[in-house]
Short mmCIF file of C-alpha atoms in Angstrom, two decimals:
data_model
loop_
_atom_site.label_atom_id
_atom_site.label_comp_id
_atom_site.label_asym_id
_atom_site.label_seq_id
_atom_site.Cartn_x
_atom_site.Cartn_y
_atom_site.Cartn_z
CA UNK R 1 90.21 146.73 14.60
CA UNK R 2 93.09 147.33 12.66
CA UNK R 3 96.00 144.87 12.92
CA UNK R 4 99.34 145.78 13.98
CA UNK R 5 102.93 146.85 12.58
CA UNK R 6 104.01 143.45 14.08
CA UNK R 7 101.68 141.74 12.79
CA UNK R 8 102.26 143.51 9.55
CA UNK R 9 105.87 143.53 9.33
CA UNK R 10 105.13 138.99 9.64
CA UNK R 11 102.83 139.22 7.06
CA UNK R 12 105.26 141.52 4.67
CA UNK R 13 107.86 139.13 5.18
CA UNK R 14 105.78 135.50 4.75
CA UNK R 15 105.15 136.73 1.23
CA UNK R 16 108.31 138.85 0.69
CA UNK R 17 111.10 136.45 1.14
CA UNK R 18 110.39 133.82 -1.42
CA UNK R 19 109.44 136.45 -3.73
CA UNK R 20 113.43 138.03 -3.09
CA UNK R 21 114.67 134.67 -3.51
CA UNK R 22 112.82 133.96 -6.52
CA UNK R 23 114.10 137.50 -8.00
CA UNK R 24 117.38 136.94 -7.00
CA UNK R 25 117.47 133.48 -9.01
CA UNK R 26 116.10 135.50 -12.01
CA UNK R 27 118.70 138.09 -11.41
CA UNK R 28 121.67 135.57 -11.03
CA UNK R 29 120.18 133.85 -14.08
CA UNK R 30 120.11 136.73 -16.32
CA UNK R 31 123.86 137.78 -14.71
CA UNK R 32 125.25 134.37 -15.64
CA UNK R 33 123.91 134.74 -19.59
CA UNK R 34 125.30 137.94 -19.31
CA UNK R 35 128.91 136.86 -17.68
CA UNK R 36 128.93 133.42 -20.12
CA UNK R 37 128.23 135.53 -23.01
CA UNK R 38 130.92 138.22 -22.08
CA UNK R 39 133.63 135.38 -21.90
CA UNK R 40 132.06 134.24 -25.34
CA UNK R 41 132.34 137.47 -27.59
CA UNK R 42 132.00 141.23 -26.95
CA UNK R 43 130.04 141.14 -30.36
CA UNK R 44 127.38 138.80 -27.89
CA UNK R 45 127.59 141.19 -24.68
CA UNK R 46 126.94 143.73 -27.05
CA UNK R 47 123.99 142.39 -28.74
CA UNK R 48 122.50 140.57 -25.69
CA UNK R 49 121.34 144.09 -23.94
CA UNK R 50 119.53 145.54 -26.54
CA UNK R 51 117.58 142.63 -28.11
CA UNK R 52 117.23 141.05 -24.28
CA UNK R 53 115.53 144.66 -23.58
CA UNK R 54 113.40 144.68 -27.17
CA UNK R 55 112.20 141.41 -26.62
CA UNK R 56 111.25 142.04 -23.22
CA UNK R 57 109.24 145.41 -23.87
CA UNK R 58 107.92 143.49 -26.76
CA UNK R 59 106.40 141.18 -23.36
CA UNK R 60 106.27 143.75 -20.84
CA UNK R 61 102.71 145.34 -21.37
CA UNK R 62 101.09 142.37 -21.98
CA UNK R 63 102.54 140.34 -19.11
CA UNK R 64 101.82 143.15 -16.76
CA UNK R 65 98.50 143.59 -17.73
CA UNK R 66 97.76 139.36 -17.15
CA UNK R 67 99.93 139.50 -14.21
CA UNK R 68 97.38 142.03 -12.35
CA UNK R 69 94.96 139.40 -12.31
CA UNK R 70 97.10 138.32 -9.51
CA UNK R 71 96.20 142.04 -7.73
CA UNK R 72 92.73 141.07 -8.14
CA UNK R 73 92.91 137.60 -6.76
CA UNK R 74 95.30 139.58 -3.78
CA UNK R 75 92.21 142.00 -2.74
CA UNK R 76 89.78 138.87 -3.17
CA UNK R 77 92.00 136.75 -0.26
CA UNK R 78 91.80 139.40 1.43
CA UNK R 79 87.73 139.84 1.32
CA UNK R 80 87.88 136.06 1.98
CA UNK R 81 86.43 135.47 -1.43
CA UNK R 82 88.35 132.29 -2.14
CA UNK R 83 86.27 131.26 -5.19
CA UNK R 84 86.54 134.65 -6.38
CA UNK R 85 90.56 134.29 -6.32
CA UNK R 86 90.54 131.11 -9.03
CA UNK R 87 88.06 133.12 -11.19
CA UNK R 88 90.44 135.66 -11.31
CA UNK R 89 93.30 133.78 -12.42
CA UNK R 90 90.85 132.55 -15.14
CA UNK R 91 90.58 135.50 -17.08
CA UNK R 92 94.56 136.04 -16.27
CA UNK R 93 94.62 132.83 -18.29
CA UNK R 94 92.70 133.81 -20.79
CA UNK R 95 94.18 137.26 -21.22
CA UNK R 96 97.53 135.26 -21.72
CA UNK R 97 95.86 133.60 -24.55
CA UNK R 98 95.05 136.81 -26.34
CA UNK R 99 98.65 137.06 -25.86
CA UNK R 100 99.96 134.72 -28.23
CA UNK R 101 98.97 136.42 -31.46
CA UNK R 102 100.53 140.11 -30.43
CA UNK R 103 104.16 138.45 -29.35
CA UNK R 104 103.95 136.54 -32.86
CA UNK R 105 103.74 139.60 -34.42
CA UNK R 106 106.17 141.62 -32.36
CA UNK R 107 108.95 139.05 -34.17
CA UNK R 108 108.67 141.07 -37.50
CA UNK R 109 108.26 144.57 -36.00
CA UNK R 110 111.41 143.82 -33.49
CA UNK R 111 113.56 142.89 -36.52
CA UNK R 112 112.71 146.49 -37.95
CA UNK R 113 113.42 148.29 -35.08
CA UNK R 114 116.79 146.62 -34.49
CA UNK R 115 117.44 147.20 -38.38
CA UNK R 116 116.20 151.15 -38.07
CA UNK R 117 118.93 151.46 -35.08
CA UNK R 118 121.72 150.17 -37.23
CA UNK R 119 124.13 148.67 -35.32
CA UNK R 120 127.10 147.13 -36.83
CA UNK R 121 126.11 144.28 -39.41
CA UNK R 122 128.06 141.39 -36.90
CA UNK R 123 126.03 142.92 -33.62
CA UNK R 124 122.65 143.23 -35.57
CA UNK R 125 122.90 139.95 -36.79
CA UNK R 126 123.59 138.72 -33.47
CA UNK R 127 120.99 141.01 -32.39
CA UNK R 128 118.06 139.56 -34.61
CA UNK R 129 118.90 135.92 -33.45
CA UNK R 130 118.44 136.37 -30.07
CA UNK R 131 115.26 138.58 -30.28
CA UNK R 132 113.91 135.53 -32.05
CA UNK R 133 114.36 133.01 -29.72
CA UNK R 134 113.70 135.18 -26.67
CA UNK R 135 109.99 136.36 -28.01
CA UNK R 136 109.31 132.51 -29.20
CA UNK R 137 110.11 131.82 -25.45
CA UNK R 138 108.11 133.97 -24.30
CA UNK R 139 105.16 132.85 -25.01
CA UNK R 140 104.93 130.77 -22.07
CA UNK R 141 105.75 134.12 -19.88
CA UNK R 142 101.72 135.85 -19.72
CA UNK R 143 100.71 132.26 -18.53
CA UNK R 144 103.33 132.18 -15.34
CA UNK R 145 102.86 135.45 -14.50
CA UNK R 146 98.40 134.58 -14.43
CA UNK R 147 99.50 131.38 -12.42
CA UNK R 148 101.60 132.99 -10.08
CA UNK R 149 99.53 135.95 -9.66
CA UNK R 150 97.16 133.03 -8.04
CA UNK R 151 99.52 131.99 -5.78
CA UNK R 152 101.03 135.13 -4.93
CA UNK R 153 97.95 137.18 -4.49
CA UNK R 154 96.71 134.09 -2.21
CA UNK R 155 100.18 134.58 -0.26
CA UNK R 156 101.76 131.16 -1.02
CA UNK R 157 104.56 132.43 -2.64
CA UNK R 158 107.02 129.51 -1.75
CA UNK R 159 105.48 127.93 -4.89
CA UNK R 160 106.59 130.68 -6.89
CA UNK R 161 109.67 130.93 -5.59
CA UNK R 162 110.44 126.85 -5.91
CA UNK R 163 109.25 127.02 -9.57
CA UNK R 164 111.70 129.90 -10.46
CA UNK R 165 114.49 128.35 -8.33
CA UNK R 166 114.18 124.70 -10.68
CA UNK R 167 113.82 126.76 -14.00
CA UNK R 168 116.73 128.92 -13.74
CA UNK R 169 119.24 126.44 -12.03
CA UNK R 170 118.15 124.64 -15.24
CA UNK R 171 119.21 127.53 -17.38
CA UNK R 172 122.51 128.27 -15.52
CA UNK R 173 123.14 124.51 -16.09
CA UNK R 174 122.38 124.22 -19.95
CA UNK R 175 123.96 127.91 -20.61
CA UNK R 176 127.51 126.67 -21.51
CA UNK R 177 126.10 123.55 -23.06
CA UNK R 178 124.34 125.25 -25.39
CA UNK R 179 126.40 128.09 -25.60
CA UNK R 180 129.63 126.44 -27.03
CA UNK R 181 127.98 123.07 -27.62
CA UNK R 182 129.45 119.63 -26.88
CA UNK R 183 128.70 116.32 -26.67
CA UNK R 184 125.85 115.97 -30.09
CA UNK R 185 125.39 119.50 -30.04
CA UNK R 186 126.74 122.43 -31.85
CA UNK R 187 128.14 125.54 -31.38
CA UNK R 188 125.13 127.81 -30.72
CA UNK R 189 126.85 130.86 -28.92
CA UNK R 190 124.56 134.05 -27.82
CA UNK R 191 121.15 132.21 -29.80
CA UNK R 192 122.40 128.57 -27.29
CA UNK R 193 121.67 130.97 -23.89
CA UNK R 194 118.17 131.99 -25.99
CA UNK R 195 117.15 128.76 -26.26
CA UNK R 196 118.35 128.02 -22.89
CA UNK R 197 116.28 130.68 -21.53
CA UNK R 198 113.19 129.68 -23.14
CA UNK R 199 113.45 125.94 -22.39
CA UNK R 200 113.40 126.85 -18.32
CA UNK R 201 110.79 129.07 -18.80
CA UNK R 202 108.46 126.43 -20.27
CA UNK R 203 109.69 124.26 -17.21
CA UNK R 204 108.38 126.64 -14.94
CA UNK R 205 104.90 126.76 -16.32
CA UNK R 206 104.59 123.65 -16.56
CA UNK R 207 105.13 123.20 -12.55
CA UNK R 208 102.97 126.14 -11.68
CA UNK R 209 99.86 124.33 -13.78
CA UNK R 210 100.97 121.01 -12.37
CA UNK R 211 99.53 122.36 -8.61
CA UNK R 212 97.12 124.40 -10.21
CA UNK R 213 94.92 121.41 -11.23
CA UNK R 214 95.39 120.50 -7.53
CA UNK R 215 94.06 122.74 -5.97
CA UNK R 216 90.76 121.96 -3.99
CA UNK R 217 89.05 124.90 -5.13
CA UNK R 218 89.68 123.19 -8.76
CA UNK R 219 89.50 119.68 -8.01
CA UNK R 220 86.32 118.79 -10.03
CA UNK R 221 85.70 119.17 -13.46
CA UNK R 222 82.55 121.63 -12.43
CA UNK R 223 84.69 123.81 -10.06
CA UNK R 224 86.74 124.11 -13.07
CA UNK R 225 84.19 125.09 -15.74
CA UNK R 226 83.36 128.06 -13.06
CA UNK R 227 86.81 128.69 -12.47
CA UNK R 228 87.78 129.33 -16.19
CA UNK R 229 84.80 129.75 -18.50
CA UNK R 230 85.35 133.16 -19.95
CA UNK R 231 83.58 136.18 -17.35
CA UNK R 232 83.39 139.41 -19.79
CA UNK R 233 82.37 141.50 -16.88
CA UNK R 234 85.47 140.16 -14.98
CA UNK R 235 88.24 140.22 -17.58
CA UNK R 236 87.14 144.06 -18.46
CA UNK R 237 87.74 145.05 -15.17
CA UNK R 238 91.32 143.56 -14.80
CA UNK R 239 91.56 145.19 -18.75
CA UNK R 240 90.59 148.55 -17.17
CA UNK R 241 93.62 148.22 -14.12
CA UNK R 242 95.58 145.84 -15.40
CA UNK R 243 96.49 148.08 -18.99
CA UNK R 244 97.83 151.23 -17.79
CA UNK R 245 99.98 149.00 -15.23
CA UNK R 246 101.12 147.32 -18.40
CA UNK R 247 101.45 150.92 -20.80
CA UNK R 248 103.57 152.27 -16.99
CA UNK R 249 105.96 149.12 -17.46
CA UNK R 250 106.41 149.27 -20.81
CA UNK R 251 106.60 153.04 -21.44
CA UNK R 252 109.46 152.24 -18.22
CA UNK R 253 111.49 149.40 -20.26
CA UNK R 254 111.07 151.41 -23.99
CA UNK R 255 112.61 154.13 -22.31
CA UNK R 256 115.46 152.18 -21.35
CA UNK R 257 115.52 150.53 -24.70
CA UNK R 258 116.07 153.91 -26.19
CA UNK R 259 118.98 154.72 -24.08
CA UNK R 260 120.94 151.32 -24.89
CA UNK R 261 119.93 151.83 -28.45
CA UNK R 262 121.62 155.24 -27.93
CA UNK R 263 124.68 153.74 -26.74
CA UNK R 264 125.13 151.72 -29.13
CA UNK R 265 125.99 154.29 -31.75
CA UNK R 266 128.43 155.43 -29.51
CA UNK R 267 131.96 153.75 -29.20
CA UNK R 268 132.64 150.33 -28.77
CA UNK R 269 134.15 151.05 -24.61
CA UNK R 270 130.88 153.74 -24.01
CA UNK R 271 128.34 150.85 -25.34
CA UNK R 272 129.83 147.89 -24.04
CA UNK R 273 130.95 149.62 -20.47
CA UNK R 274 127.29 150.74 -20.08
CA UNK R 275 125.66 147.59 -20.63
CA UNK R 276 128.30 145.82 -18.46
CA UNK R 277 127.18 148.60 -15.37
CA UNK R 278 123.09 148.06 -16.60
CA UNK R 279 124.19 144.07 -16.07
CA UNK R 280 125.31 144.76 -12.58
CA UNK R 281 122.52 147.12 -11.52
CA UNK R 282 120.30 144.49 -12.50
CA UNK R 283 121.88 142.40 -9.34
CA UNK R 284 119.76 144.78 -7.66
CA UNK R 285 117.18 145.30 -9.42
CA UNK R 286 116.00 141.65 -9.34
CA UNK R 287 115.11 141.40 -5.64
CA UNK R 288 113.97 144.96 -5.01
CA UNK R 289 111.26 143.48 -7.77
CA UNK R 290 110.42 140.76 -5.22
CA UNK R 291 109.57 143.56 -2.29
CA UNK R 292 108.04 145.60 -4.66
CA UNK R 293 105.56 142.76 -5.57
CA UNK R 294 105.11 142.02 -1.64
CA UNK R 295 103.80 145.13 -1.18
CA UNK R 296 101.40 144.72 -4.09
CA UNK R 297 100.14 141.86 -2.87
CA UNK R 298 99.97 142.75 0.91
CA UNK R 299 98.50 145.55 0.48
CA UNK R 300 96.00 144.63 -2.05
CA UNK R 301 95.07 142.17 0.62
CA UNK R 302 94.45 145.36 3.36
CA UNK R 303 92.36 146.87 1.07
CA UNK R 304 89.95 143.79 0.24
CA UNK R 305 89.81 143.73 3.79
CA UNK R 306 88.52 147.15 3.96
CA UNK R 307 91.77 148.26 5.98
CA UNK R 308 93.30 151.42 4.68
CA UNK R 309 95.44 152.19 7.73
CA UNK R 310 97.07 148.76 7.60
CA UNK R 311 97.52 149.02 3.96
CA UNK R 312 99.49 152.22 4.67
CA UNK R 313 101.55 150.91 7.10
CA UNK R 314 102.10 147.33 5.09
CA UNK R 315 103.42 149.97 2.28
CA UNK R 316 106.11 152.18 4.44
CA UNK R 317 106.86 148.55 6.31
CA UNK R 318 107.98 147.20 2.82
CA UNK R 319 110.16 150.44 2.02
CA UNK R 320 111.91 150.48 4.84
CA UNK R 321 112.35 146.87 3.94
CA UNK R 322 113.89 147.28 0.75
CA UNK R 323 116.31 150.29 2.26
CA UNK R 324 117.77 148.22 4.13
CA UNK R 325 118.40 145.98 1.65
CA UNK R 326 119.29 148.36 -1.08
CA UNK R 327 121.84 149.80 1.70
CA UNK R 328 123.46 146.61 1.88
CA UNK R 329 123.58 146.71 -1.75
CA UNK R 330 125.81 149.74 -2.11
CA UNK R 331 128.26 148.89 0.06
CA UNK R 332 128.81 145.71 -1.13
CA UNK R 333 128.93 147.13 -4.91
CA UNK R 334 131.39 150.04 -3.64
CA UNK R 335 133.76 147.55 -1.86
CA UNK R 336 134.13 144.80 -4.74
CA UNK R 337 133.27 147.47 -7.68
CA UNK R 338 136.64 146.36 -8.78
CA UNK R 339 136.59 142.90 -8.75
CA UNK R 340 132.86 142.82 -10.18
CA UNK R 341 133.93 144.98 -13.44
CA UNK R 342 136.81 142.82 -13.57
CA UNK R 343 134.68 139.74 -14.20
CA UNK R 344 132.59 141.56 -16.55
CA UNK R 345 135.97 142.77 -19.26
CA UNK R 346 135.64 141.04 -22.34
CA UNK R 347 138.53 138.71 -23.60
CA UNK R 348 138.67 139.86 -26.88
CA UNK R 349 137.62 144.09 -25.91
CA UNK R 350 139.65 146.56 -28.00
CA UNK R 351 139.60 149.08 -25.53
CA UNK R 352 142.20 149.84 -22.87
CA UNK R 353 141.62 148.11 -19.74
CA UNK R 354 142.13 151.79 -17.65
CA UNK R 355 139.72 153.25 -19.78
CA UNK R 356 137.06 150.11 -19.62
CA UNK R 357 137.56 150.97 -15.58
CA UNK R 358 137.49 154.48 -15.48
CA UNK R 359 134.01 154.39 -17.20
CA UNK R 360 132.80 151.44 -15.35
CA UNK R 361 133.57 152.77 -11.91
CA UNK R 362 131.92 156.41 -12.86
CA UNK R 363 128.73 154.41 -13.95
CA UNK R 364 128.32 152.07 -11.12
CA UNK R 365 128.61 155.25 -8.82
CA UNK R 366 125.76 156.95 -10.63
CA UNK R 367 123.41 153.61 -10.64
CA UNK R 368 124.50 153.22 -6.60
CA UNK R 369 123.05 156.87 -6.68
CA UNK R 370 119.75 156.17 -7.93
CA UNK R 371 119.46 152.77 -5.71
CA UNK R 372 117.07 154.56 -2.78
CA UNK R 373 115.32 156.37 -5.57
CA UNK R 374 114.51 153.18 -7.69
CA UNK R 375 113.38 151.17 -4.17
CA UNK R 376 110.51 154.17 -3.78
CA UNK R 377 109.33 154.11 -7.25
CA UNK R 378 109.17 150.21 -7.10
CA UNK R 379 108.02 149.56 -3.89
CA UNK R 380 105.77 152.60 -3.29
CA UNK R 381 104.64 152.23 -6.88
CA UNK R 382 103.74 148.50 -5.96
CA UNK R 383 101.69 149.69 -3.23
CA UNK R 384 99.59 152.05 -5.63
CA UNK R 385 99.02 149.29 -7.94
CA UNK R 386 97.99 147.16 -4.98
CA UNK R 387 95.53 149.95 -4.06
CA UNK R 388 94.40 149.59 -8.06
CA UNK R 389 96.13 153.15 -8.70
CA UNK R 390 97.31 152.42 -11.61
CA UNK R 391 95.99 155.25 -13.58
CA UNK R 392 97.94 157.93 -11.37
CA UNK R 393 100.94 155.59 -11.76
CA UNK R 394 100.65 155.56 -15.87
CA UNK R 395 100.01 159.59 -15.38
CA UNK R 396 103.38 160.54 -13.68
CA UNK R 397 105.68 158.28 -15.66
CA UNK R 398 104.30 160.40 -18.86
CA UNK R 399 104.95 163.81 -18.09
CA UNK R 400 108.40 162.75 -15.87
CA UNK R 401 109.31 161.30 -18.98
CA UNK R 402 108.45 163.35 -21.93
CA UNK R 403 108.25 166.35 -20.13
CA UNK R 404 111.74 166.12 -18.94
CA UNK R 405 113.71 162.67 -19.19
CA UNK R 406 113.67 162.49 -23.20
CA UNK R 407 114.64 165.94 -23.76
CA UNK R 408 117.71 165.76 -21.20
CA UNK R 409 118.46 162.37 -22.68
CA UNK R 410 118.70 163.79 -26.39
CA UNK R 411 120.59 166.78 -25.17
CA UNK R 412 123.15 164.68 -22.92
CA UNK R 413 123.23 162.49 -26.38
CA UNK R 414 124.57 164.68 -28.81
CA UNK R 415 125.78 167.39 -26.72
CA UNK R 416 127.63 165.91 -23.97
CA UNK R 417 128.82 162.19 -23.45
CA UNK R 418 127.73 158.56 -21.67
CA UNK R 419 128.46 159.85 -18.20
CA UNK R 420 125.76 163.30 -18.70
CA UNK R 421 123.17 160.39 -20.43
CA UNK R 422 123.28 158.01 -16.77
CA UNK R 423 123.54 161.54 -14.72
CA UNK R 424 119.70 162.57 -16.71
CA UNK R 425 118.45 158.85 -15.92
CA UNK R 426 119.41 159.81 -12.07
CA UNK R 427 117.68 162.51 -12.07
CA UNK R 428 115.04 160.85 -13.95
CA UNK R 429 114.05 158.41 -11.14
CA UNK R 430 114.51 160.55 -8.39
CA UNK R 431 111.44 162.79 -9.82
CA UNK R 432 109.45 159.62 -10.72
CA UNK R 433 109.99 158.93 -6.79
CA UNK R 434 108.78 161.92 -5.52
CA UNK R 435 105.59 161.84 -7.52
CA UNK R 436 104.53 158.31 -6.50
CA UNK R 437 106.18 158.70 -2.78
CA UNK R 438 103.91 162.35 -2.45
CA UNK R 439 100.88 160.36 -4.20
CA UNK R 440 101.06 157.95 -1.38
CA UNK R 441 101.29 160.25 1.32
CA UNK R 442 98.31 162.36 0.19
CA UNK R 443 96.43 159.14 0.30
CA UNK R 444 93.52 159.51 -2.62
CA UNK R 445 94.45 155.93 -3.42
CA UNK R 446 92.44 154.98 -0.69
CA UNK R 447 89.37 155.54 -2.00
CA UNK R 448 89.36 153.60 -4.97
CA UNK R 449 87.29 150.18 -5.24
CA UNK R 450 89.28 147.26 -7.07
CA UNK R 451 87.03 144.47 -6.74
CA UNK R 452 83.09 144.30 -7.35
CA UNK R 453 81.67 143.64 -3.83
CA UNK R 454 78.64 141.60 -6.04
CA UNK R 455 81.98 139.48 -7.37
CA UNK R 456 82.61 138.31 -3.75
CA UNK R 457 79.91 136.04 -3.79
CA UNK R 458 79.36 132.80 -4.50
CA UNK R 459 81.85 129.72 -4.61
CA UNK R 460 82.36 127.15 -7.51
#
């Protein structure tokens, strides 16, 4: 017997809320950098967005594609496979390992691509600094997102959510510290928040695999041969899901790295103003992340249970979710819009401040446009991928994009202005939401099998 919305709405909301407070730390995190590096330099606001974007595209595919190990270990819970669950974050492990040699290369091929854009020499040095540090950071990233796959797919997200709360009250604390130095260290400016960053990630890890190798499933040394020896037949599969959720991300965030790229061969007020209103977005962005990965995992759960109907429900439950939180983000945003931008003006900007709000207002209204949009692609998206549907997912975003977004982008670009470039992104999401929000409806996700059955079996 299927179970009901009631019980389905608990269940949405045991995993969700840690998740949203986990995102939202991330989220004020990455605002603070943002805000202490505004108040530092415009030359560092500048150059933060576009090599803070680089180096995370440089991560995004190949975090996404550990982190659905946690999808795996989600349906597995939910078969009540529980040995199954720690194999699966095995090969996330060990896909996070193969990890390590692409992100060292990505430092060399970054540094081209910020050279081919050709910003100005004091932003590109800037630029290349922070790339650096961020991608060396990094490296810790595929790991947590294997490890808290684990926990997250098993629906003890409070872990998670702890973790991420130490790490970045430890960044927000070090940021001006290492920022503009004191005490016996330097001056470090927008590379200080970098190495801020990456020393609060580490922190993080290093908590997640401090319970890890507590767990009773893993408390012997032979529960943990079986846990983590390498399973070919095991790590393929994630492979096969698990990469075009990555190539969907990270065709999602180059896109975006395009359009900041794009901005910044405009004027100083268009490329500072829209990185300012991509800052602020990001404030909801953040949590909307932590419903969307709810309804992953929830519904990844229905379906190793064998229960489509409640996975259909556990995905409109979580949508209606994040609209009511995404309301309550626009009017907050309208009301203080002011105030917000206000925080966000550089010290030393050469640009009028009525111009600097002009722009900022026009872009925050287009951004509080696309707010219902973006909730459908990311939490109806995160029910496909919970479903394992990632290949429809990976489908849409490439003929959305290249079939219309780039084009309009261009044209917007050297035809028209910044406002016509955030108006094409609008329009740009709202299409990618009625593909996934129609796939959902139609329901072919249903019928696809994540998990082995024959995997089920067996405990270490």
């Amino acid at each position: 017997m299927s179970v009901s919305n009631k019980t389905l709405l608990k269940d949405v909301l045991h995993v969700m809320w840690p998740l949203v407070f986990a995102m939202a730390a991330n989220t004020l995190m990455m605002f603070v950098d943002r805000l202490f590096l505004a108040r530092y330099s415009a030359i560092s606001i500048q150059a933060a967005v576009p090599s803070g974007i680089l180096a995370f595209i440089a991560l995004a595919f190949l975090q996404n594609v550990t982190a659905y190990s946690g999808t795996f270990v989600a349906q597995y819970a939910g078969s009540g496979a529980r040995a199954a669950c720690a194999r699966a974050m095995g090969q996330g492990l060990w896909l996070a390992v193969l990890c390590l040699p692409i992100l060292a290369v990505s430092i060399p091929l970054g540094d081209w691509v910020l050279e081919l854009i050709g910003h100005a020499p004091k932003v590109l040095a800037q630029e290349k600094s922070y790339y650096l540090v961020l991608t060396i950071g990094n490296m810790s990233i595929p790991f947590i997102a294997a490890v808290s796959g684990f926990y997250s797919g098993l629906g003890r997200t409070r872990l998670v959510m702890v973790a991420n709360l130490i790490g970045n009250a430890l960044n927000i604390a070090l940021d001006p510290w290492f920022i503009w130095g004191g005490w016996f260290l330097p001056e470090m400016g927008i590379v200080g928040a970098g190495l801020a960053t990456a020393l609060s990630q580490f922190v993080v890890l290093c908590i997640l695999l401090f319970f890890v190798f507590r767990e009773r499933h893993l408390g012997t040394l032979q529960r943990m041969k079986v846990a983590f020896v390498f399973k070919p037949q095991l790590i393929c599969r994630i492979i096969r899901f698990g990469i075009p959720s990555g190539a969907h991300v990270f065709l999602d965030c180059a896109t975006f790295t395009v359009f900041v790229f794009l901005t910044g061969r405009m004027c100083e007020l268009d490329f500072a103003v829209s990185n300012i209103a991509f800052s602020i977005n990001h404030l909801i962005f953040g949590p909307l992340l932590g419903i969307a990965m709810a309804s992953t995992i929830v519904v990844g759960q229905r379906m190793g249970e064998g229960d489509t109907s409640a996975a259909t429900r556990a995905g409109w439950i979580s949508l209606g979710l994040a609209a009511i939180y995404v309301l309550l983000c626009v009017i907050i945003i309208g009301l203080f819009c002011t105030p917000i931008l206000e925080i966000f003006l550089p010290s030393d900007a050469t640009f009028s401040r009525d111009a600097y709000f002009a722009l900022g207002k026009t872009l925050v209204a287009i951004f509080l446009g696309w707010a219902f949009f973006d909730a459908v692609n990311m939490v109806i998206g995160g029910a496909l991928k919970g479903a394992g549907d990632t290949r429809y997912i990976l489908r849409a975003i490439i003929v959305i994009l290249f079939g219309f977004w780039i084009p309009a982008l261009f044209i917007a670009y050297f035809y028209w202005g910044i406002v016509e470039m955030w108006l094409s992104l609008l329009i740009y999401v709202a299409f990618l939401a009625s593909a996934y929000g129609i796939r959902f409806v139609l329901g072919k996700w249903k019928n696809i099998r994540l998990i082995d059955s024959t995997a089920t079996k067996g405990n270490p």
